[in-house]
Amino acid sequence: MKAIADEGAGRGVNGKVRDYNFSMGLEQLEIILEQRCLLSRAQPLVVGFSGGADSTCLLLALLELGYPVIAAHFNHHLRESAAHDAQKAAELAQAAGAVFWLGEADVGRMAREQSLSIEEGARKARYTFLFECARKAGAQAVAVGHHADDQVETVLMNFMRGAGPDGLAGMAYRVVLPEWDETIPVVRPLLAAWRSEIEAFCSERGVEPVEDPTNRDVIYTRNRVRWDLLPFLEKLNPSAREAIWRTADILQADNADLEEADEAAWKEANIISGEGLVVLDWPVLAGFSLGRQRRIIRRALKKLRPGLKDIDYAAIERAVGFLRQPTRSRTMDLIAGIELRLEGSQLILCTAESVLPDSGLRLPAGEAARPLSVPGEVALEGGAYLRSAWRDPGTGSARPASELEAWFDGDALQLPLLVRTRLPGDRLQPFGMGGQSQKLSDLMVNEKIAARLRGRWPLVCTQDQIVWVPGVRRSQCAQVTAKSKRILHLWIEADQSCKASSG
């Protein structure tokens, strides 16, 4: 099978022969399309088609291999030649026998209105268009022309910014980007082909791609890496590009194993993962290694802000530090409007728009107090009930099965009972503290009841004291003994069909 580039294969930007042969033929490309991009010929592909050498090579190669493609060109209106470039792209696509779709937007104005850089605005507008095309066409993927030189530049940019294994692995052959679509992937079939090979491929077919003059404008970081940094590195090591490319390829394989283990860890730690909200099991997460903690926190942040690119080291370390030693308020503003909250054993990552989980016990809104007869019940939020019943002597215990029930000597309590919310100055004599009194506010803090829940937490009281804080602690008073003749049983019941009964 003829290589993508015979002339120039394995040569660098300066034309020197590389000491590692990365020359790739259509046969090798077909293997990449099937095994790494996971593509078939049964569904169309949308090709992001600028008309430049990269996308032209990709389009022509896919057509030669029999893939149904749509060439989707986006006019950003950033250059005077933009309309001419769009016309040239249309002619190239149509000459190759591909369907051509055109989109456009004033990216400069959009970037100003949304406070984005030109590069960010252009990418946002372009990918929005490409995925609209993919959904319209029922395409299996959006294919883009990123190649080996792009991969090397990306790895270096990530390294300079500070990155872990994911960043140093560079771009993947196939990846789903949730900010654009939850199911349609981006594929990059040319990641093993060098720019020189791509240009030779187009030249061999007599095609003159569109030239983008901004590719040499060193105002852009990528271009400074391309024209300044990489030539310098090649003076130190003539095979620097290949070495960096190989490192990324090795890390991609290693990351696949990490991701498998991380997926199992995510399932173990994740309690809720919805729109604007991630709830993690704090003790489970705290038991993971530092590296896994970082990756799970990063994953949670990406779920909350899919388009967020700069999740920096400092933000992840603040989150890890909070995990180990929470702030006194048990909250922290982290990054991009995301807040950390620790409520009981739950680590909550949320935004200002999030609807927080309905955890804990609460009296309905607007109700400060309700009488509790025996037998009887008081309705709580979320379908739960606080219920009461008389039991025969000997059936109660001073040490119930959980904090969701309590047993009392009925003759030692001053009835009637009242279920109310907290009042200023409330105190409790917690069971097991030798009759010592404690502020209710301190008890709630010590028991890690979230501040947002404390104001409506139900308290079972007699006329002069709190006898039970459901789900937390009972009072020292009215303990059941062998001499008790009437046993009062209090419990929380979530099943609405269950009615309290007398003993």
Short mmCIF file of C-alpha atoms in Angstrom, two decimals:
data_model
loop_
_atom_site.label_atom_id
_atom_site.label_comp_id
_atom_site.label_asym_id
_atom_site.label_seq_id
_atom_site.Cartn_x
_atom_site.Cartn_y
_atom_site.Cartn_z
CA MET A 1 0.00 0.00 0.00
CA LYS A 2 1.35 3.36 -0.98
CA ALA A 3 2.25 5.66 1.89
CA ILE A 4 0.40 8.89 2.49
CA ALA A 5 3.64 10.61 1.61
CA ASP A 6 6.51 9.06 -0.30
CA GLU A 7 8.29 12.35 -0.86
CA GLY A 8 8.99 13.92 2.49
CA ALA A 9 7.90 10.89 4.51
CA GLY A 10 9.68 10.90 7.86
CA ARG A 11 11.06 14.41 7.28
CA GLY A 12 10.78 17.35 9.63
CA VAL A 13 9.86 20.94 8.92
CA ASN A 14 13.43 21.63 7.84
CA GLY A 15 13.45 18.67 5.46
CA LYS A 16 15.88 16.55 7.45
CA VAL A 17 15.32 12.82 7.58
CA ARG A 18 13.91 11.72 10.96
CA ASP A 19 15.65 8.92 12.84
CA TYR A 20 12.26 7.38 13.62
CA ASN A 21 9.95 6.50 10.75
CA PHE A 22 6.43 7.81 11.32
CA SER A 23 5.41 7.47 7.66
CA MET A 24 1.83 6.27 7.49
CA GLY A 25 -0.01 4.79 4.52
CA LEU A 26 -3.69 4.46 3.75
CA GLU A 27 -3.56 0.89 5.00
CA GLN A 28 -2.27 2.07 8.38
CA LEU A 29 -4.81 4.89 8.39
CA GLU A 30 -7.60 2.39 7.79
CA ILE A 31 -6.45 0.43 10.86
CA ILE A 32 -6.49 3.63 12.93
CA LEU A 33 -9.97 4.52 11.67
CA GLU A 34 -11.33 1.12 12.66
CA GLN A 35 -9.38 0.29 15.82
CA ARG A 36 -8.62 3.63 17.46
CA CYS A 37 -11.36 5.88 16.08
CA LEU A 38 -13.92 3.01 16.08
CA LEU A 39 -15.50 4.13 12.79
CA SER A 40 -17.50 2.20 10.20
CA ARG A 41 -18.61 2.92 6.65
CA ALA A 42 -22.26 2.47 7.59
CA GLN A 43 -22.80 6.05 8.81
CA PRO A 44 -21.60 9.41 7.53
CA LEU A 45 -18.77 11.43 9.03
CA VAL A 46 -18.74 15.19 9.37
CA VAL A 47 -15.25 16.50 8.53
CA GLY A 48 -14.28 19.88 9.92
CA PHE A 49 -13.07 21.25 6.59
CA SER A 50 -11.13 24.53 6.54
CA GLY A 51 -9.69 23.80 3.11
CA GLY A 52 -6.17 23.75 4.58
CA ALA A 53 -3.73 20.92 4.04
CA ASP A 54 -4.70 18.99 7.19
CA SER A 55 -8.45 18.82 6.60
CA THR A 56 -7.98 18.39 2.84
CA CYS A 57 -5.72 15.38 3.39
CA LEU A 58 -8.25 13.93 5.86
CA LEU A 59 -11.19 14.47 3.51
CA LEU A 60 -9.45 12.94 0.49
CA ALA A 61 -8.11 9.97 2.46
CA LEU A 62 -11.56 9.18 3.90
CA LEU A 63 -13.11 9.35 0.43
CA GLU A 64 -10.42 7.10 -1.02
CA LEU A 65 -11.12 4.58 1.75
CA GLY A 66 -14.84 4.62 1.00
CA TYR A 67 -16.20 6.54 3.97
CA PRO A 68 -19.32 8.67 3.42
CA VAL A 69 -18.34 12.22 4.41
CA ILE A 70 -19.76 15.71 4.68
CA ALA A 71 -17.27 18.57 4.41
CA ALA A 72 -18.41 21.23 6.91
CA HIS A 73 -16.71 24.61 6.55
CA PHE A 74 -17.17 27.46 9.02
CA ASN A 75 -16.51 31.07 8.03
CA HIS A 76 -15.39 32.96 11.15
CA HIS A 77 -15.34 36.36 9.35
CA LEU A 78 -11.98 37.11 10.94
CA ARG A 79 -9.95 37.77 7.76
CA GLU A 80 -10.58 39.74 4.61
CA SER A 81 -10.00 36.57 2.65
CA ALA A 82 -12.58 34.58 4.65
CA ALA A 83 -15.24 34.59 1.93
CA HIS A 84 -12.66 33.65 -0.72
CA ASP A 85 -11.38 30.83 1.51
CA ALA A 86 -14.92 29.52 1.96
CA GLN A 87 -15.42 29.52 -1.83
CA LYS A 88 -12.11 27.72 -2.34
CA ALA A 89 -13.06 25.13 0.29
CA ALA A 90 -16.38 24.54 -1.47
CA GLU A 91 -14.61 24.00 -4.79
CA LEU A 92 -12.11 21.56 -3.25
CA ALA A 93 -14.85 19.53 -1.57
CA GLN A 94 -17.07 19.42 -4.62
CA ALA A 95 -14.16 18.47 -6.88
CA ALA A 96 -13.44 15.56 -4.53
CA GLY A 97 -17.09 14.46 -4.69
CA ALA A 98 -18.00 15.36 -1.10
CA VAL A 99 -21.17 17.02 0.17
CA PHE A 100 -20.33 20.57 1.32
CA TRP A 101 -22.08 22.46 4.11
CA LEU A 102 -21.27 26.05 5.05
CA GLY A 103 -21.76 27.88 8.34
CA GLU A 104 -20.74 31.37 9.41
CA ALA A 105 -20.73 33.85 12.27
CA ASP A 106 -19.14 37.13 13.23
CA VAL A 107 -16.74 35.57 15.71
CA GLY A 108 -15.08 38.88 16.58
CA ARG A 109 -18.34 40.37 17.79
CA MET A 110 -19.38 37.15 19.53
CA ALA A 111 -16.06 37.01 21.40
CA ARG A 112 -16.45 40.61 22.58
CA GLU A 113 -20.03 40.06 23.72
CA GLN A 114 -19.13 36.88 25.64
CA SER A 115 -15.76 38.13 26.97
CA LEU A 116 -13.85 35.39 25.15
CA SER A 117 -10.51 35.47 23.41
CA ILE A 118 -10.65 35.29 19.62
CA GLU A 119 -9.26 31.73 19.75
CA GLU A 120 -11.89 30.66 22.31
CA GLY A 121 -14.69 32.35 20.43
CA ALA A 122 -13.63 30.80 17.10
CA ARG A 123 -13.44 27.32 18.61
CA LYS A 124 -16.80 27.67 20.32
CA ALA A 125 -18.57 28.88 17.17
CA ARG A 126 -16.87 26.30 14.94
CA TYR A 127 -17.55 23.27 17.11
CA THR A 128 -21.14 24.35 17.74
CA PHE A 129 -21.62 24.37 13.97
CA LEU A 130 -19.83 21.04 13.42
CA PHE A 131 -21.96 19.22 15.97
CA GLU A 132 -25.15 20.79 14.64
CA CYS A 133 -24.15 19.33 11.27
CA ALA A 134 -23.40 15.95 12.85
CA ARG A 135 -26.80 15.76 14.54
CA LYS A 136 -28.56 16.88 11.38
CA ALA A 137 -26.75 14.27 9.27
CA GLY A 138 -27.05 11.45 11.82
CA ALA A 139 -23.25 11.26 11.70
CA GLN A 140 -21.25 8.78 13.76
CA ALA A 141 -18.54 11.34 14.57
CA VAL A 142 -16.97 14.70 13.82
CA ALA A 143 -13.54 14.17 12.25
CA VAL A 144 -10.85 16.85 12.51
CA GLY A 145 -7.39 17.08 10.98
CA HIS A 146 -5.14 17.33 14.03
CA HIS A 147 -1.86 15.61 13.22
CA ALA A 148 1.40 14.53 14.88
CA ASP A 149 2.94 18.03 14.91
CA ASP A 150 -0.25 19.38 16.52
CA GLN A 151 0.03 16.63 19.13
CA VAL A 152 3.61 17.58 19.99
CA GLU A 153 2.67 21.26 20.28
CA THR A 154 -0.33 20.43 22.47
CA VAL A 155 1.77 18.31 24.84
CA LEU A 156 4.34 21.09 25.20
CA MET A 157 1.65 23.70 25.84
CA ASN A 158 0.06 21.47 28.48
CA PHE A 159 3.46 20.85 30.06
CA MET A 160 4.20 24.58 30.30
CA ARG A 161 0.81 25.21 31.86
CA GLY A 162 1.27 22.34 34.31
CA ALA A 163 -0.47 19.03 33.64
CA GLY A 164 -0.86 15.48 34.86
CA PRO A 165 -0.96 12.28 32.79
CA ASP A 166 -4.11 13.36 30.94
CA GLY A 167 -2.59 16.62 29.73
CA LEU A 168 0.77 15.06 28.83
CA ALA A 169 -1.04 12.37 26.82
CA GLY A 170 -2.22 15.12 24.48
CA MET A 171 -5.20 14.65 22.19
CA ALA A 172 -7.02 11.33 21.91
CA TYR A 173 -7.90 9.56 18.67
CA ARG A 174 -11.50 9.39 19.87
CA VAL A 175 -13.13 11.39 22.65
CA VAL A 176 -16.61 12.53 23.65
CA LEU A 177 -16.70 16.23 24.59
CA PRO A 178 -19.88 16.75 26.66
CA GLU A 179 -19.85 20.53 26.13
CA TRP A 180 -20.69 19.86 22.48
CA ASP A 181 -22.54 16.54 22.55
CA GLU A 182 -23.07 13.76 25.08
CA THR A 183 -22.74 10.92 22.57
CA ILE A 184 -21.18 12.02 19.25
CA PRO A 185 -17.37 11.82 19.49
CA VAL A 186 -14.58 13.86 17.97
CA VAL A 187 -12.10 11.66 16.09
CA ARG A 188 -8.56 12.57 15.01
CA PRO A 189 -7.37 9.95 12.51
CA LEU A 190 -4.20 11.83 11.49
CA LEU A 191 -2.50 11.96 14.89
CA ALA A 192 0.26 9.65 13.62
CA ALA A 193 0.91 11.63 10.41
CA TRP A 194 3.36 14.54 10.28
CA ARG A 195 2.69 17.88 8.65
CA SER A 196 5.31 17.22 5.97
CA GLU A 197 3.58 13.95 5.05
CA ILE A 198 0.21 15.63 4.86
CA GLU A 199 1.49 18.39 2.60
CA ALA A 200 3.15 15.81 0.35
CA PHE A 201 -0.09 13.81 0.19
CA CYS A 202 -1.99 16.87 -1.08
CA SER A 203 0.78 17.77 -3.52
CA GLU A 204 0.86 14.23 -4.91
CA ARG A 205 -2.83 14.56 -5.78
CA GLY A 206 -2.40 17.92 -7.42
CA VAL A 207 -4.42 19.74 -4.76
CA GLU A 208 -3.58 23.26 -3.58
CA PRO A 209 -5.06 23.72 -0.11
CA VAL A 210 -6.10 27.05 1.35
CA GLU A 211 -3.19 28.81 3.11
CA ASP A 212 -3.99 30.32 6.51
CA PRO A 213 -1.61 33.25 7.12
CA THR A 214 -2.38 33.24 10.87
CA ASN A 215 -0.45 29.95 11.17
CA ARG A 216 2.74 32.02 11.17
CA ASP A 217 1.51 34.80 13.46
CA VAL A 218 3.54 34.44 16.67
CA ILE A 219 0.98 36.42 18.62
CA TYR A 220 -0.60 33.01 19.24
CA THR A 221 1.02 30.71 21.82
CA ARG A 222 0.81 27.65 19.61
CA ASN A 223 2.68 29.40 16.83
CA ARG A 224 5.45 30.48 19.22
CA VAL A 225 5.78 26.85 20.28
CA ARG A 226 5.85 25.79 16.63
CA TRP A 227 8.31 28.35 15.26
CA ASP A 228 10.45 29.20 18.30
CA LEU A 229 10.39 26.53 20.99
CA LEU A 230 10.41 23.34 18.90
CA PRO A 231 13.33 24.39 16.64
CA PHE A 232 15.29 25.20 19.81
CA LEU A 233 14.51 21.78 21.31
CA GLU A 234 15.59 20.12 18.06
CA LYS A 235 19.00 21.74 18.42
CA LEU A 236 19.33 19.87 21.72
CA ASN A 237 17.78 16.67 20.38
CA PRO A 238 17.15 16.33 16.62
CA SER A 239 14.45 13.73 17.43
CA ALA A 240 12.68 15.87 20.03
CA ARG A 241 9.35 15.84 18.16
CA GLU A 242 9.29 12.05 17.86
CA ALA A 243 10.30 11.64 21.51
CA ILE A 244 7.48 13.91 22.67
CA TRP A 245 5.00 12.17 20.35
CA ARG A 246 6.03 8.75 21.66
CA THR A 247 5.67 9.93 25.25
CA ALA A 248 2.09 11.06 24.55
CA ASP A 249 1.28 7.75 22.86
CA ILE A 250 2.69 5.76 25.80
CA LEU A 251 0.74 7.86 28.30
CA GLN A 252 -2.49 7.40 26.37
CA ALA A 253 -2.16 3.63 26.76
CA ASP A 254 -1.21 3.96 30.43
CA ASN A 255 -4.11 6.34 31.02
CA ALA A 256 -6.54 3.77 29.65
CA ASP A 257 -5.61 1.48 32.56
CA LEU A 258 -5.88 4.36 35.02
CA GLU A 259 -9.28 5.33 33.66
CA GLU A 260 -10.58 1.79 34.14
CA ALA A 261 -9.54 1.84 37.80
CA ASP A 262 -10.79 5.41 38.22
CA GLU A 263 -14.18 4.42 36.80
CA ALA A 264 -14.57 1.76 39.47
CA ALA A 265 -13.50 4.28 42.13
CA TRP A 266 -15.94 6.88 40.77
CA LYS A 267 -18.81 4.40 41.02
CA GLU A 268 -17.81 3.62 44.60
CA ALA A 269 -17.54 7.26 45.69
CA ASN A 270 -20.29 8.88 43.61
CA ILE A 271 -23.66 9.24 45.35
CA ILE A 272 -25.36 11.78 43.07
CA SER A 273 -24.24 13.13 39.71
CA GLY A 274 -26.80 15.42 38.13
CA GLU A 275 -27.19 18.81 36.54
CA GLY A 276 -25.20 21.32 38.58
CA LEU A 277 -24.54 18.88 41.40
CA VAL A 278 -22.08 16.12 42.31
CA VAL A 279 -22.27 14.40 45.71
CA LEU A 280 -19.38 12.17 46.77
CA ASP A 281 -18.97 9.83 49.73
CA TRP A 282 -16.42 11.69 51.85
CA PRO A 283 -14.99 8.71 53.81
CA VAL A 284 -14.69 6.62 50.63
CA LEU A 285 -12.95 9.43 48.74
CA ALA A 286 -10.65 10.14 51.70
CA GLY A 287 -9.53 6.51 51.60
CA PHE A 288 -8.23 6.74 48.02
CA SER A 289 -4.65 7.55 47.06
CA LEU A 290 -3.77 11.21 46.48
CA GLY A 291 -3.57 10.73 42.72
CA ARG A 292 -7.01 9.11 42.58
CA GLN A 293 -8.50 11.84 44.77
CA ARG A 294 -7.18 14.45 42.35
CA ARG A 295 -8.56 12.67 39.30
CA ILE A 296 -11.99 12.13 40.84
CA ILE A 297 -12.23 15.77 41.91
CA ARG A 298 -11.17 16.86 38.41
CA ARG A 299 -13.82 14.59 36.92
CA ALA A 300 -16.48 16.08 39.21
CA LEU A 301 -15.45 19.61 38.22
CA LYS A 302 -15.66 18.72 34.53
CA LYS A 303 -19.17 17.36 35.05
CA LEU A 304 -20.22 20.65 36.59
CA ARG A 305 -18.40 22.87 34.08
CA PRO A 306 -17.85 20.82 30.87
CA GLY A 307 -16.36 23.76 29.00
CA LEU A 308 -13.91 24.71 31.76
CA LYS A 309 -10.38 24.37 30.40
CA ASP A 310 -8.14 25.79 33.10
CA ILE A 311 -8.74 23.49 36.08
CA ASP A 312 -5.39 24.34 37.55
CA TYR A 313 -3.22 22.52 40.06
CA ALA A 314 -3.96 25.07 42.81
CA ALA A 315 -7.73 24.49 42.57
CA ILE A 316 -7.35 20.72 42.79
CA GLU A 317 -4.97 21.04 45.75
CA ARG A 318 -7.41 23.34 47.58
CA ALA A 319 -10.10 20.70 47.13
CA VAL A 320 -7.80 17.92 48.36
CA GLY A 321 -6.84 20.08 51.35
CA PHE A 322 -10.52 20.66 52.14
CA LEU A 323 -11.10 16.91 51.90
CA ARG A 324 -8.39 16.31 54.52
CA GLN A 325 -9.12 19.28 56.79
CA PRO A 326 -12.47 21.03 56.15
CA THR A 327 -12.87 24.71 56.96
CA ARG A 328 -14.76 25.67 60.10
CA SER A 329 -17.78 26.62 57.99
CA ARG A 330 -17.44 23.32 56.08
CA THR A 331 -17.76 25.21 52.80
CA MET A 332 -15.26 26.55 50.27
CA ASP A 333 -15.48 28.60 47.07
CA LEU A 334 -13.31 26.60 44.69
CA ILE A 335 -13.25 27.70 41.04
CA ALA A 336 -15.57 29.07 38.32
CA GLY A 337 -18.50 29.50 40.71
CA ILE A 338 -18.21 25.95 42.08
CA GLU A 339 -18.55 25.51 45.85
CA LEU A 340 -17.50 22.63 48.07
CA ARG A 341 -19.77 21.67 50.97
CA LEU A 342 -19.26 18.98 53.57
CA GLU A 343 -22.56 17.76 55.01
CA GLY A 344 -22.23 14.76 57.28
CA SER A 345 -20.39 12.13 55.25
CA GLN A 346 -21.22 13.80 51.93
CA LEU A 347 -18.85 16.02 49.96
CA ILE A 348 -21.04 18.19 47.74
CA LEU A 349 -19.77 20.08 44.70
CA CYS A 350 -22.37 22.55 43.53
CA THR A 351 -23.03 25.91 41.88
CA ALA A 352 -25.25 28.81 42.85
CA GLU A 353 -27.97 27.34 40.61
CA SER A 354 -27.80 23.85 42.15
CA VAL A 355 -30.73 22.28 43.95
CA LEU A 356 -29.00 20.69 46.93
CA PRO A 357 -29.90 17.12 47.96
CA ASP A 358 -32.86 16.77 50.25
CA SER A 359 -30.95 15.13 53.08
CA GLY A 360 -31.69 15.16 56.79
CA LEU A 361 -34.94 15.49 58.71
CA ARG A 362 -37.02 18.65 58.48
CA LEU A 363 -40.36 19.96 59.59
CA PRO A 364 -42.39 21.31 56.65
CA ALA A 365 -41.70 24.92 55.74
CA GLY A 366 -43.74 27.37 57.80
CA GLU A 367 -44.32 24.92 60.68
CA ALA A 368 -42.41 25.74 63.86
CA ALA A 369 -44.22 23.32 66.20
CA ARG A 370 -46.67 20.40 66.10
CA PRO A 371 -48.19 18.42 69.03
CA LEU A 372 -47.39 14.68 69.08
CA SER A 373 -49.99 12.48 70.72
CA VAL A 374 -49.35 8.87 71.78
CA PRO A 375 -50.02 6.96 69.64
CA GLY A 376 -49.70 9.49 66.86
CA GLU A 377 -47.51 10.94 64.13
CA VAL A 378 -46.10 14.18 62.75
CA ALA A 379 -45.43 14.50 59.03
CA LEU A 380 -41.94 15.58 57.98
CA GLU A 381 -40.64 16.74 54.63
CA GLY A 382 -39.93 14.15 51.98
CA GLY A 383 -42.68 11.70 53.00
CA ALA A 384 -41.15 10.73 56.35
CA TYR A 385 -43.12 10.52 59.60
CA LEU A 386 -42.14 10.90 63.24
CA ARG A 387 -44.32 8.34 65.04
CA SER A 388 -45.11 7.36 68.62
CA ALA A 389 -46.63 4.32 70.35
CA TRP A 390 -46.90 2.67 73.76
CA ARG A 391 -45.02 -0.62 74.12
CA ASP A 392 -45.13 -3.41 76.67
CA PRO A 393 -42.45 -3.39 79.40
CA GLY A 394 -39.36 -5.32 78.38
CA THR A 395 -39.64 -4.49 74.67
CA GLY A 396 -37.75 -1.21 74.90
CA SER A 397 -34.02 -0.58 75.10
CA ALA A 398 -31.87 2.29 76.22
CA ARG A 399 -29.65 1.44 73.25
CA PRO A 400 -31.91 1.27 70.16
CA ALA A 401 -30.89 -0.22 66.83
CA SER A 402 -30.25 3.22 65.29
CA GLU A 403 -30.48 6.94 65.95
CA LEU A 404 -33.82 6.91 64.13
CA GLU A 405 -35.62 5.48 67.16
CA ALA A 406 -35.70 6.09 70.90
CA TRP A 407 -37.29 4.41 73.93
CA PHE A 408 -38.36 6.18 77.12
CA ASP A 409 -39.94 5.39 80.47
CA GLY A 410 -43.38 6.85 79.80
CA ASP A 411 -44.14 7.58 83.46
CA ALA A 412 -40.89 9.57 83.82
CA LEU A 413 -41.84 12.00 81.04
CA GLN A 414 -44.11 15.00 81.45
CA LEU A 415 -46.61 14.71 78.60
CA PRO A 416 -47.87 16.01 76.20
CA LEU A 417 -45.03 15.92 73.66
CA LEU A 418 -44.28 18.68 71.20
CA VAL A 419 -42.28 18.46 67.95
CA ARG A 420 -40.71 21.83 67.23
CA THR A 421 -37.72 23.56 65.64
CA ARG A 422 -34.84 24.98 67.67
CA LEU A 423 -35.05 28.11 69.82
CA PRO A 424 -32.32 30.45 71.06
CA GLY A 425 -30.58 29.02 74.12
CA ASP A 426 -31.75 25.40 73.56
CA ARG A 427 -29.75 22.86 75.54
CA LEU A 428 -29.75 19.07 75.86
CA GLN A 429 -28.44 16.53 78.36
CA PRO A 430 -27.15 13.95 75.84
CA PHE A 431 -27.32 10.30 76.80
CA GLY A 432 -23.93 8.96 77.85
CA MET A 433 -22.50 12.28 79.10
CA GLY A 434 -23.20 11.76 82.80
CA GLY A 435 -25.95 14.34 82.97
CA GLN A 436 -23.83 17.17 81.57
CA SER A 437 -25.70 19.79 79.58
CA GLN A 438 -24.68 20.85 76.05
CA LYS A 439 -25.81 23.62 73.76
CA LEU A 440 -28.00 22.26 70.96
CA SER A 441 -26.04 24.38 68.48
CA ASP A 442 -22.77 22.74 69.56
CA LEU A 443 -24.31 19.28 69.33
CA MET A 444 -25.47 19.93 65.78
CA VAL A 445 -22.04 21.20 64.76
CA ASN A 446 -20.32 18.23 66.39
CA GLU A 447 -22.71 15.80 64.69
CA LYS A 448 -22.00 17.50 61.35
CA ILE A 449 -25.55 18.57 60.60
CA ALA A 450 -25.35 21.00 57.68
CA ALA A 451 -26.02 24.61 58.64
CA ARG A 452 -28.78 24.88 56.03
CA LEU A 453 -30.68 22.01 57.74
CA ARG A 454 -30.39 22.98 61.40
CA GLY A 455 -33.14 25.59 61.49
CA ARG A 456 -35.92 23.11 60.60
CA TRP A 457 -34.58 19.97 62.26
CA PRO A 458 -37.37 18.35 64.35
CA LEU A 459 -36.91 18.22 68.13
CA VAL A 460 -39.12 16.11 70.42
CA CYS A 461 -39.76 18.08 73.62
CA THR A 462 -41.75 18.04 76.81
CA GLN A 463 -42.87 21.30 78.34
CA ASP A 464 -39.45 22.03 79.81
CA GLN A 465 -36.79 20.03 77.94
CA ILE A 466 -35.62 18.43 74.69
CA VAL A 467 -35.88 14.64 75.02
CA TRP A 468 -34.81 13.53 71.55
CA VAL A 469 -33.03 14.99 68.52
CA PRO A 470 -34.11 12.42 65.88
CA GLY A 471 -31.26 10.94 63.90
CA VAL A 472 -28.73 12.48 66.30
CA ARG A 473 -29.03 11.84 70.06
CA ARG A 474 -31.61 11.18 72.80
CA SER A 475 -31.63 12.86 76.19
CA GLN A 476 -30.35 11.38 79.43
CA CYS A 477 -33.85 11.67 80.90
CA ALA A 478 -36.51 8.95 81.32
CA GLN A 479 -34.27 5.95 80.68
CA VAL A 480 -35.96 2.57 80.45
CA THR A 481 -35.18 0.32 83.45
CA ALA A 482 -36.41 -3.03 84.73
CA LYS A 483 -38.91 -1.11 86.87
CA SER A 484 -40.46 0.80 83.90
CA LYS A 485 -44.18 0.07 83.54
CA ARG A 486 -45.03 2.07 80.42
CA ILE A 487 -42.62 2.29 77.48
CA LEU A 488 -42.83 5.14 75.01
CA HIS A 489 -41.44 4.25 71.58
CA LEU A 490 -40.53 7.08 69.17
CA TRP A 491 -39.22 6.43 65.66
CA ILE A 492 -38.82 7.86 62.17
CA GLU A 493 -40.73 5.97 59.50
CA ALA A 494 -40.40 6.68 55.80
CA ASP A 495 -43.22 4.35 54.75
CA GLN A 496 -46.39 6.45 54.67
CA SER A 497 -48.61 3.37 54.69
CA CYS A 498 -47.33 2.29 58.10
CA LYS A 499 -49.58 3.56 60.92
CA ALA A 500 -48.63 3.86 64.57
CA SER A 501 -50.27 1.28 66.80
CA SER A 502 -50.73 1.02 70.52
CA GLY A 503 -49.08 -1.80 72.51
#
